[in-house]
Amino acid sequence: MSDSLVRDKILDTASRLFFEQGYNLTGINQIIEEADIARGSLYNHFGSKSELLLAYLDKAQQERLAETEAYVKTVKDPQKKLLGIFDYRIQRQQQIGYRGCQFIKICAEVSRDDIKVFELVEAHKERLRNFILDLVRQTTHNPVLSDELFADTVFLLLEGSTTSVGFSRNVRGLRQARKIVEGLLVS
Amino acid sequence: MSDSLVRDKILDTASRLFFEQGYNLTGINQIIEEADIARGSLYNHFGSKSELLLAYLDKAQQERLAETEAYVKTVKDPQKKLLGIFDYRIQRQQQIGYRGCQFIKICAEVSRDDIKVFELVEAHKERLRNFILDLVRQTTHNPVLSDELFADTVFLLLEGSTTSVGFSRNVRGLRQARKIVEGLLVS
DNA sequence: ACAAATAGATAGACTTGTCTATATATATAA
DNA sequence: TTATATATATAGACAAGTCTATCTATTTGT
């Protein structure tokens, strides 16, 4: 058997279910059934459901950032790179069925003193903000906003529009956000 | 006896708990205990937990919109009115302990086919967007963005920064968003 | 043989919602 | 004013199911 094919099956299934139907609405029973593994195996690889949650968040976090960077790497112009972030988000939301941001969703589901979850999400968002800031520094944009402030503009528009996908169940907000950034870039 | 002092006690307690610790993490038992009412009374006034949720959302929805409008009404200048929306949000988040948007949180907690919840939230956000659009039409702002697009800018910045409160547990994002709107207004 | 996976029973705490029986307060009728 | 009816509150038992997590005993693969 592979080093841990079972572990991957568990994490993949849990990840899908946590995102698609929510953490609290997903039970251990459903995970082991859909992953087709034994209950004992799950608790052998992950000490508890909340450990599984942290593993999910950390993996998703790395994947989202890597995919964003990969998507953006296909274009040269820094301005187009910035817009590419929105393009990636639009494409992804269409693929996953307009579910919004997976990290925001988890923050809304866990107890306030699940500090590890909040720190993990905060760190991820900070990495994203820095990635945007790096790109912003290579662009010329509307001079009324400093680089820092323009990076926050892009970041907050991205956050707001991705969140809006969650309740509107469409990507209108993301398209508008893209247009706005485009407008602020050319001037 | 008052028209329904009991009903109010139930709804107020449930509202507080749903927001502070989440819908799924709040049980009927905790609600009746903290509201200090009988189990039967709860089910007499609300047919089920999900009916209680809808009542919570609808009341909160009206309150947030009314409070926003009241806050903004204290100033005359349309530009300052727009910024006042952010001031209100900052003040409120500080009061409630940096918990982010109560509507986004609920959307993250319920099943995807709880359509009534999503429609209620969507309608609320649409009202907010229209309120912003009305104000935007009375301002002069950066000409690279149309009124519609500038209204979306304000709306999405507001959404993004309020959401960011939820994981950062501070109002930095809201303050930045306010600065950005201020910058785009004066030019 | 050894490690890891399996099925499945089980514990114990929790969930929502229903039910009964009792108490209390208000409104109506004699 | 007194008696009765109605509505609403109460406490609390209870059903039927969920949840996470632990444990045992067996089978499988290397």
CSV table of C-alpha atoms (C1' of nucleotides) in Angstrom, one decimal:
chain,number,residue,atom,x,y,z
A,1,MET,CA,0.0,0.0,0.0
A,2,SER,CA,1.1,3.6,-0.6
A,3,ASP,CA,2.7,5.5,2.2
A,4,SER,CA,-0.7,6.9,3.1
A,5,LEU,CA,-3.3,6.5,0.5
A,6,VAL,CA,-5.8,6.1,3.3
A,7,ARG,CA,-4.8,9.4,4.8
A,8,ASP,CA,-5.2,11.2,1.5
A,9,LYS,CA,-8.6,9.7,1.0
A,10,ILE,CA,-9.7,10.9,4.4
A,11,LEU,CA,-8.4,14.4,3.9
A,12,ASP,CA,-9.7,14.8,0.4
A,13,THR,CA,-13.2,13.6,1.4
A,14,ALA,CA,-13.3,15.7,4.5
A,15,SER,CA,-12.1,18.7,2.6
A,16,ARG,CA,-14.8,18.3,0.0
A,17,LEU,CA,-17.6,17.8,2.6
A,18,PHE,CA,-16.4,20.6,4.9
A,19,PHE,CA,-16.5,23.1,2.0
A,20,GLU,CA,-19.6,21.8,0.3
A,21,GLN,CA,-21.9,21.4,3.2
A,22,GLY,CA,-20.1,23.0,6.1
A,23,TYR,CA,-17.9,21.7,9.0
A,24,ASN,CA,-20.6,21.4,11.6
A,25,LEU,CA,-23.0,19.8,9.2
A,26,THR,CA,-20.5,17.1,8.3
A,27,GLY,CA,-20.3,14.2,10.6
A,28,ILE,CA,-17.5,11.7,11.1
A,29,ASN,CA,-19.9,9.0,9.9
A,30,GLN,CA,-20.4,10.6,6.5
A,31,ILE,CA,-16.6,11.1,6.1
A,32,ILE,CA,-15.7,7.5,6.7
A,33,GLU,CA,-18.6,6.3,4.6
A,34,GLU,CA,-17.8,8.4,1.5
A,35,ALA,CA,-14.0,8.0,1.9
A,36,ASP,CA,-14.8,4.3,2.3
A,37,ILE,CA,-12.4,3.7,5.1
A,38,ALA,CA,-12.7,2.4,8.6
A,39,ARG,CA,-13.6,4.6,11.6
A,40,GLY,CA,-10.4,3.5,13.4
A,41,SER,CA,-8.3,4.5,10.4
A,42,LEU,CA,-9.6,8.0,10.6
A,43,TYR,CA,-8.7,8.3,14.3
A,44,ASN,CA,-5.4,6.7,13.6
A,45,HIS,CA,-4.4,9.5,11.2
A,46,PHE,CA,-6.2,12.4,12.8
A,47,GLY,CA,-6.6,12.6,16.5
A,48,SER,CA,-9.9,14.3,16.3
A,49,LYS,CA,-12.3,16.1,14.0
A,50,SER,CA,-10.8,19.5,14.8
A,51,GLU,CA,-7.3,18.2,13.9
A,52,LEU,CA,-8.8,17.1,10.6
A,53,LEU,CA,-10.2,20.6,10.2
A,54,LEU,CA,-6.8,22.2,10.7
A,55,ALA,CA,-5.2,19.8,8.2
A,56,TYR,CA,-7.9,20.8,5.7
A,57,LEU,CA,-7.4,24.5,6.3
A,58,ASP,CA,-3.6,24.2,5.9
A,59,LYS,CA,-3.7,22.2,2.8
A,60,ALA,CA,-6.4,24.4,1.2
A,61,GLN,CA,-4.5,27.5,2.2
A,62,GLN,CA,-1.4,26.3,0.4
A,63,GLU,CA,-3.3,25.2,-2.7
A,64,ARG,CA,-5.2,28.4,-3.1
A,65,LEU,CA,-2.1,30.5,-2.9
A,66,ALA,CA,-0.2,28.2,-5.2
A,67,GLU,CA,-3.0,28.2,-7.8
A,68,THR,CA,-3.3,32.0,-7.6
A,69,GLU,CA,0.4,32.4,-8.2
A,70,ALA,CA,0.4,29.8,-11.0
A,71,TYR,CA,-2.5,31.5,-12.8
A,72,VAL,CA,-0.9,34.9,-12.6
A,73,LYS,CA,2.4,33.6,-13.8
A,74,THR,CA,1.0,33.0,-17.3
A,75,VAL,CA,1.0,36.7,-18.0
A,76,LYS,CA,3.9,39.2,-17.9
A,77,ASP,CA,2.3,42.7,-17.5
A,78,PRO,CA,1.9,43.4,-13.7
A,79,GLN,CA,-1.4,45.1,-14.3
A,80,LYS,CA,-2.7,42.1,-16.1
A,81,LYS,CA,-1.3,40.0,-13.3
A,82,LEU,CA,-3.5,41.9,-10.8
A,83,LEU,CA,-6.6,41.4,-12.9
A,84,GLY,CA,-5.6,37.8,-13.3
A,85,ILE,CA,-6.3,37.2,-9.6
A,86,PHE,CA,-9.9,38.1,-10.2
A,87,ASP,CA,-10.0,35.9,-13.3
A,88,TYR,CA,-8.8,33.0,-11.3
A,89,ARG,CA,-11.4,33.7,-8.6
A,90,ILE,CA,-14.2,33.9,-11.1
A,91,GLN,CA,-13.1,30.7,-12.8
A,92,ARG,CA,-12.7,28.8,-9.5
A,93,GLN,CA,-16.1,30.0,-8.1
A,94,GLN,CA,-17.8,28.8,-11.3
A,95,GLN,CA,-16.1,25.4,-10.9
A,96,ILE,CA,-17.0,24.9,-7.2
A,97,GLY,CA,-20.6,26.1,-7.5
A,98,TYR,CA,-20.5,29.7,-6.2
A,99,ARG,CA,-19.7,28.8,-2.6
A,100,GLY,CA,-17.6,31.9,-1.7
A,101,CYS,CA,-14.5,31.8,0.5
A,102,GLN,CA,-13.8,28.6,2.3
A,103,PHE,CA,-11.8,30.2,5.0
A,104,ILE,CA,-14.4,32.8,5.9
A,105,LYS,CA,-16.9,30.0,6.1
A,106,ILE,CA,-14.9,28.1,8.6
A,107,CYS,CA,-14.3,31.2,10.7
A,108,ALA,CA,-18.1,31.5,10.9
A,109,GLU,CA,-18.5,28.0,12.0
A,110,VAL,CA,-16.0,27.5,14.8
A,111,SER,CA,-16.1,28.7,18.4
A,112,ARG,CA,-14.5,32.0,19.1
A,113,ASP,CA,-11.7,30.4,21.2
A,114,ASP,CA,-10.6,28.1,18.4
A,115,ILE,CA,-7.6,30.4,18.1
A,116,LYS,CA,-5.6,28.2,15.8
A,117,VAL,CA,-8.2,28.4,13.1
A,118,PHE,CA,-8.3,32.2,13.2
A,119,GLU,CA,-4.6,32.5,13.2
A,120,LEU,CA,-4.3,30.2,10.3
A,121,VAL,CA,-6.9,32.1,8.3
A,122,GLU,CA,-5.4,35.5,9.2
A,123,ALA,CA,-1.9,34.3,8.2
A,124,HIS,CA,-3.3,33.2,4.8
A,125,LYS,CA,-5.0,36.4,4.2
A,126,GLU,CA,-1.9,38.3,5.1
A,127,ARG,CA,0.1,36.3,2.6
A,128,LEU,CA,-2.5,37.1,-0.1
A,129,ARG,CA,-2.3,40.8,0.8
A,130,ASN,CA,1.5,40.8,0.5
A,131,PHE,CA,1.3,39.0,-2.8
A,132,ILE,CA,-1.0,41.7,-4.1
A,133,LEU,CA,1.2,44.4,-2.6
A,134,ASP,CA,4.2,43.0,-4.5
A,135,LEU,CA,2.3,43.2,-7.8
A,136,VAL,CA,0.9,46.7,-7.0
A,137,ARG,CA,4.4,48.0,-6.5
A,138,GLN,CA,5.2,47.1,-10.1
A,139,THR,CA,2.2,48.9,-11.6
A,140,THR,CA,1.2,52.5,-12.2
A,141,HIS,CA,-2.2,53.2,-10.7
A,142,ASN,CA,-4.5,56.1,-9.7
A,143,PRO,CA,-2.1,58.5,-7.9
A,144,VAL,CA,-4.6,59.4,-5.2
A,145,LEU,CA,-3.9,56.1,-3.5
A,146,SER,CA,-0.5,55.1,-2.2
A,147,ASP,CA,0.9,51.6,-3.0
A,148,GLU,CA,-0.2,50.3,0.4
A,149,LEU,CA,-3.7,51.8,0.1
A,150,PHE,CA,-4.1,50.6,-3.5
A,151,ALA,CA,-3.1,47.1,-2.4
A,152,ASP,CA,-5.7,47.2,0.4
A,153,THR,CA,-8.2,48.4,-2.2
A,154,VAL,CA,-7.5,45.3,-4.4
A,155,PHE,CA,-7.5,43.0,-1.4
A,156,LEU,CA,-10.7,44.3,0.1
A,157,LEU,CA,-12.5,44.3,-3.2
A,158,LEU,CA,-11.4,40.8,-3.7
A,159,GLU,CA,-12.6,39.8,-0.2
A,160,GLY,CA,-15.9,41.6,-0.6
A,161,SER,CA,-16.7,40.3,-4.0
A,162,THR,CA,-15.7,36.7,-3.1
A,163,THR,CA,-17.8,36.9,0.0
A,164,SER,CA,-20.7,38.2,-2.1
A,165,VAL,CA,-20.6,35.0,-4.2
A,166,GLY,CA,-21.6,33.1,-1.1
A,167,PHE,CA,-25.0,34.8,-0.8
A,168,SER,CA,-25.7,35.9,-4.4
A,169,ARG,CA,-24.7,32.6,-5.9
A,170,ASN,CA,-23.2,34.3,-8.9
A,171,VAL,CA,-19.9,36.1,-9.8
A,172,ARG,CA,-21.4,39.5,-10.6
A,173,GLY,CA,-19.5,41.1,-7.6
A,174,LEU,CA,-16.2,39.6,-8.8
A,175,ARG,CA,-16.7,40.9,-12.3
A,176,GLN,CA,-17.6,44.4,-10.9
A,177,ALA,CA,-14.5,44.3,-8.7
A,178,ARG,CA,-12.4,43.4,-11.6
A,179,LYS,CA,-13.8,46.4,-13.6
A,180,ILE,CA,-13.1,48.7,-10.7
A,181,VAL,CA,-9.5,47.7,-10.4
A,182,GLU,CA,-9.2,48.0,-14.1
A,183,GLY,CA,-10.5,51.5,-13.9
A,184,LEU,CA,-8.2,52.5,-11.1
A,185,LEU,CA,-5.2,51.1,-13.0
A,186,VAL,CA,-5.4,52.8,-16.3
A,187,SER,CA,-5.7,56.3,-15.0
B,1,MET,CA,-49.3,40.7,30.5
B,2,SER,CA,-47.6,42.5,27.7
B,3,ASP,CA,-48.5,41.6,24.1
B,4,SER,CA,-45.6,39.2,24.1
B,5,LEU,CA,-42.9,39.8,26.5
B,6,VAL,CA,-42.0,36.1,26.3
B,7,ARG,CA,-41.6,36.2,22.6
B,8,ASP,CA,-39.3,39.1,22.8
B,9,LYS,CA,-37.2,37.4,25.5
B,10,ILE,CA,-36.8,34.3,23.3
B,11,LEU,CA,-35.9,36.3,20.1
B,12,ASP,CA,-33.5,38.6,21.9
B,13,THR,CA,-31.7,35.7,23.6
B,14,ALA,CA,-31.6,33.6,20.5
B,15,SER,CA,-30.3,36.6,18.4
B,16,ARG,CA,-27.5,37.2,20.9
B,17,LEU,CA,-26.5,33.5,21.0
B,18,PHE,CA,-26.8,32.9,17.3
B,19,PHE,CA,-24.5,35.9,16.6
B,20,GLU,CA,-22.0,35.4,19.5
B,21,GLN,CA,-21.5,31.7,19.2
B,22,GLY,CA,-23.1,30.6,16.0
B,23,TYR,CA,-26.4,29.1,14.9
B,24,ASN,CA,-25.3,25.5,15.0
B,25,LEU,CA,-23.4,25.8,18.2
B,26,THR,CA,-26.4,27.2,19.9
B,27,GLY,CA,-28.9,24.6,21.2
B,28,ILE,CA,-32.6,25.0,22.1
B,29,ASN,CA,-31.7,24.1,25.6
B,30,GLN,CA,-29.3,27.0,26.0
B,31,ILE,CA,-31.8,29.4,24.6
B,32,ILE,CA,-34.6,28.5,26.9
B,33,GLU,CA,-32.3,28.4,29.9
B,34,GLU,CA,-30.8,31.9,29.3
B,35,ALA,CA,-34.1,33.4,28.2
B,36,ASP,CA,-35.6,31.8,31.4
B,37,ILE,CA,-38.7,30.6,29.7
B,38,ALA,CA,-40.3,27.2,29.2
B,39,ARG,CA,-39.5,24.9,26.4
B,40,GLY,CA,-43.2,24.8,25.4
B,41,SER,CA,-43.3,28.6,25.1
B,42,LEU,CA,-40.5,28.6,22.6
B,43,TYR,CA,-42.3,26.1,20.4
B,44,ASN,CA,-45.5,28.0,20.9
B,45,HIS,CA,-44.1,31.2,19.4
B,46,PHE,CA,-41.7,29.6,16.9
B,47,GLY,CA,-42.5,26.4,15.1
B,48,SER,CA,-38.9,25.3,14.9
B,49,LYS,CA,-35.3,26.4,15.4
B,50,SER,CA,-35.1,27.4,11.7
B,51,GLU,CA,-38.2,29.6,12.1
B,52,LEU,CA,-36.4,31.3,15.0
B,53,LEU,CA,-33.5,31.8,12.7
B,54,LEU,CA,-35.6,33.5,10.0
B,55,ALA,CA,-37.1,35.7,12.7
B,56,TYR,CA,-33.6,36.6,13.9
B,57,LEU,CA,-32.4,37.4,10.4
B,58,ASP,CA,-35.4,39.6,9.5
B,59,LYS,CA,-35.3,41.6,12.7
B,60,ALA,CA,-31.5,42.1,12.5
B,61,GLN,CA,-31.8,43.0,8.9
B,62,GLN,CA,-34.3,45.8,9.7
B,63,GLU,CA,-32.2,47.0,12.7
B,64,ARG,CA,-28.9,47.2,10.8
B,65,LEU,CA,-30.4,49.2,8.0
B,66,ALA,CA,-32.3,51.5,10.3
B,67,GLU,CA,-29.3,52.1,12.4
B,68,THR,CA,-27.1,52.8,9.4
B,69,GLU,CA,-29.7,55.3,8.0
B,70,ALA,CA,-30.1,57.0,11.5
B,71,TYR,CA,-26.3,57.3,11.9
B,72,VAL,CA,-25.9,58.9,8.4
B,73,LYS,CA,-28.8,61.2,8.9
B,74,THR,CA,-26.8,63.2,11.5
B,75,VAL,CA,-24.7,64.7,8.8
B,76,LYS,CA,-25.7,66.8,5.8
B,77,ASP,CA,-22.8,66.5,3.3
B,78,PRO,CA,-23.4,63.4,1.0
B,79,GLN,CA,-19.7,62.7,1.0
B,80,LYS,CA,-19.6,62.6,4.8
B,81,LYS,CA,-22.7,60.5,4.8
B,82,LEU,CA,-20.9,57.9,2.8
B,83,LEU,CA,-18.0,57.9,5.2
B,84,GLY,CA,-20.5,57.8,8.0
B,85,ILE,CA,-21.4,54.3,6.9
B,86,PHE,CA,-17.9,53.2,7.7
B,87,ASP,CA,-17.9,55.1,11.0
B,88,TYR,CA,-21.1,53.3,12.0
B,89,ARG,CA,-19.6,49.9,11.1
B,90,ILE,CA,-16.4,50.6,13.1
B,91,GLN,CA,-18.3,51.7,16.1
B,92,ARG,CA,-20.6,48.7,16.0
B,93,GLN,CA,-17.9,46.2,15.5
B,94,GLN,CA,-16.1,47.6,18.5
B,95,GLN,CA,-19.3,47.3,20.5
B,96,ILE,CA,-20.0,43.7,19.6
B,97,GLY,CA,-16.5,42.4,19.9
B,98,TYR,CA,-15.2,42.2,16.4
B,99,ARG,CA,-17.4,39.5,15.1
B,100,GLY,CA,-17.9,40.6,11.5
B,101,CYS,CA,-21.1,40.4,9.5
B,102,GLN,CA,-23.9,38.5,11.1
B,103,PHE,CA,-25.5,37.7,7.8
B,104,ILE,CA,-22.4,36.3,6.1
B,105,LYS,CA,-21.9,34.1,9.2
B,106,ILE,CA,-25.4,32.6,8.9
B,107,CYS,CA,-24.9,31.9,5.2
B,108,ALA,CA,-21.8,29.9,6.1
B,109,GLU,CA,-23.7,27.9,8.6
B,110,VAL,CA,-26.9,26.7,6.9
B,111,SER,CA,-27.4,24.1,4.3
B,112,ARG,CA,-27.2,25.2,0.7
B,113,ASP,CA,-30.9,24.5,0.1
B,114,ASP,CA,-32.1,26.8,2.9
B,115,ILE,CA,-33.1,29.1,0.2
B,116,LYS,CA,-35.1,31.4,2.4
B,117,VAL,CA,-32.0,32.4,4.3
B,118,PHE,CA,-30.0,33.2,1.2
B,119,GLU,CA,-32.8,35.2,-0.3
B,120,LEU,CA,-33.3,37.2,2.9
B,121,VAL,CA,-29.5,38.0,3.1
B,122,GLU,CA,-29.4,38.8,-0.6
B,123,ALA,CA,-32.3,41.2,-0.4
B,124,HIS,CA,-30.7,42.9,2.6
B,125,LYS,CA,-27.4,43.4,0.8
B,126,GLU,CA,-29.3,44.7,-2.2
B,127,ARG,CA,-31.0,47.3,0.0
B,128,LEU,CA,-27.7,48.4,1.3
B,129,ARG,CA,-26.3,48.7,-2.1
B,130,ASN,CA,-29.2,50.8,-3.2
B,131,PHE,CA,-28.8,53.0,-0.2
B,132,ILE,CA,-25.2,53.5,-1.1
B,133,LEU,CA,-26.0,54.2,-4.7
B,134,ASP,CA,-28.5,57.0,-3.7
B,135,LEU,CA,-25.7,58.7,-1.7
B,136,VAL,CA,-23.2,58.2,-4.4
B,137,ARG,CA,-25.4,60.0,-6.9
B,138,GLN,CA,-25.3,63.1,-4.8
B,139,THR,CA,-21.5,63.1,-4.6
B,140,THR,CA,-18.7,64.1,-6.9
B,141,HIS,CA,-16.1,61.3,-7.0
B,142,ASN,CA,-13.2,60.1,-9.1
B,143,PRO,CA,-14.4,60.4,-12.7
B,144,VAL,CA,-12.9,57.1,-13.9
B,145,LEU,CA,-15.7,55.3,-12.2
B,146,SER,CA,-19.4,55.7,-13.1
B,147,ASP,CA,-21.9,56.2,-10.3
B,148,GLU,CA,-22.9,52.5,-10.5
B,149,LEU,CA,-19.3,51.3,-10.4
B,150,PHE,CA,-18.4,53.7,-7.6
B,151,ALA,CA,-21.4,52.5,-5.6
B,152,ASP,CA,-20.1,48.9,-6.1
B,153,THR,CA,-16.7,50.1,-5.0
B,154,VAL,CA,-18.0,51.4,-1.7
B,155,PHE,CA,-20.3,48.4,-1.2
B,156,LEU,CA,-17.6,45.8,-1.9
B,157,LEU,CA,-15.0,47.6,0.2
B,158,LEU,CA,-17.6,47.7,3.0
B,159,GLU,CA,-18.3,44.0,2.6
B,160,GLY,CA,-14.6,43.0,2.4
B,161,SER,CA,-13.5,45.1,5.4
B,162,THR,CA,-16.4,44.0,7.6
B,163,THR,CA,-15.7,40.4,6.7
B,164,SER,CA,-12.0,40.9,7.5
B,165,VAL,CA,-13.1,42.0,11.0
B,166,GLY,CA,-14.2,38.4,11.5
B,167,PHE,CA,-10.8,36.8,11.2
B,168,SER,CA,-8.5,39.7,12.1
B,169,ARG,CA,-10.5,40.6,15.2
B,170,ASN,CA,-9.8,44.3,14.7
B,171,VAL,CA,-11.1,47.2,12.6
B,172,ARG,CA,-8.0,47.9,10.6
B,173,GLY,CA,-9.6,46.8,7.3
B,174,LEU,CA,-12.6,49.1,8.0
B,175,ARG,CA,-10.4,52.1,8.7
B,176,GLN,CA,-8.4,51.4,5.5
B,177,ALA,CA,-11.6,51.1,3.5
B,178,ARG,CA,-12.8,54.4,4.9
B,179,LYS,CA,-9.5,56.0,3.8
B,180,ILE,CA,-9.8,54.6,0.3
B,181,VAL,CA,-13.3,55.9,-0.2
B,182,GLU,CA,-12.2,59.3,1.2
B,183,GLY,CA,-9.3,59.3,-1.3
B,184,LEU,CA,-11.6,58.5,-4.2
B,185,LEU,CA,-14.1,61.1,-3.2
B,186,VAL,CA,-11.9,64.2,-3.0
B,187,SER,CA,-10.3,63.8,-6.4
C,1,DA,C1',5.4,-12.0,12.0
C,2,DC,C1',4.3,-7.3,12.0
C,3,DA,C1',1.9,-3.2,10.9
C,4,DA,C1',-2.1,-1.2,9.3
C,5,DA,C1',-6.6,-1.6,7.8
C,6,DT,C1',-11.1,-3.5,8.6
C,7,DA,C1',-16.1,-4.0,10.7
C,8,DG,C1',-18.8,-3.0,14.1
C,9,DA,C1',-20.3,-2.7,19.0
C,10,DT,C1',-20.4,0.6,22.4
C,11,DA,C1',-20.3,4.7,25.6
C,12,DG,C1',-22.0,8.9,26.8
C,13,DA,C1',-23.4,13.2,25.8
C,14,DC,C1',-25.9,15.9,23.0
C,15,DT,C1',-29.7,17.4,19.7
C,16,DT,C1',-34.7,18.9,18.3
C,17,DG,C1',-39.2,18.4,19.1
C,18,DT,C1',-43.6,16.4,21.5
C,19,DC,C1',-46.2,15.6,25.3
C,20,DT,C1',-48.6,15.9,29.8
C,21,DA,C1',-50.0,18.1,33.8
C,22,DT,C1',-50.2,22.2,36.4
C,23,DA,C1',-50.5,27.1,37.4
C,24,DT,C1',-51.7,31.8,36.4
C,25,DA,C1',-53.8,35.7,34.5
C,26,DT,C1',-57.2,37.9,31.7
C,27,DA,C1',-61.8,38.2,29.6
C,28,DT,C1',-66.6,37.2,29.5
C,29,DA,C1',-71.2,36.0,31.5
C,30,DA,C1',-74.6,35.7,35.2
D,1,DT,C1',-69.3,40.7,42.5
D,2,DT,C1',-68.7,36.2,41.6
D,3,DA,C1',-68.1,32.2,38.6
D,4,DT,C1',-66.5,30.3,34.5
D,5,DA,C1',-63.9,30.0,30.2
D,6,DT,C1',-59.9,30.9,27.5
D,7,DA,C1',-55.2,31.7,26.6
D,8,DT,C1',-50.7,31.4,27.9
D,9,DA,C1',-47.2,30.3,31.0
D,10,DT,C1',-44.7,26.7,33.6
D,11,DA,C1',-41.7,22.3,34.7
D,12,DG,C1',-40.1,18.4,33.2
D,13,DA,C1',-40.3,13.6,31.2
D,14,DC,C1',-39.7,11.6,27.0
D,15,DA,C1',-38.8,9.9,22.1
D,16,DA,C1',-35.8,9.2,18.5
D,17,DG,C1',-32.1,10.4,16.7
D,18,DT,C1',-27.5,12.6,16.2
D,19,DC,C1',-22.8,13.4,17.5
D,20,DT,C1',-17.6,12.2,18.6
D,21,DA,C1',-14.6,9.1,20.3
D,22,DT,C1',-13.0,4.5,22.1
D,23,DC,C1',-12.5,-0.2,22.0
D,24,DT,C1',-12.2,-5.1,20.4
D,25,DA,C1',-11.5,-8.6,17.3
D,26,DT,C1',-10.5,-9.9,12.7
D,27,DT,C1',-8.4,-9.6,8.2
D,28,DT,C1',-5.2,-8.0,4.9
D,29,DG,C1',-0.6,-6.8,2.7
D,30,DT,C1',4.4,-6.8,3.0
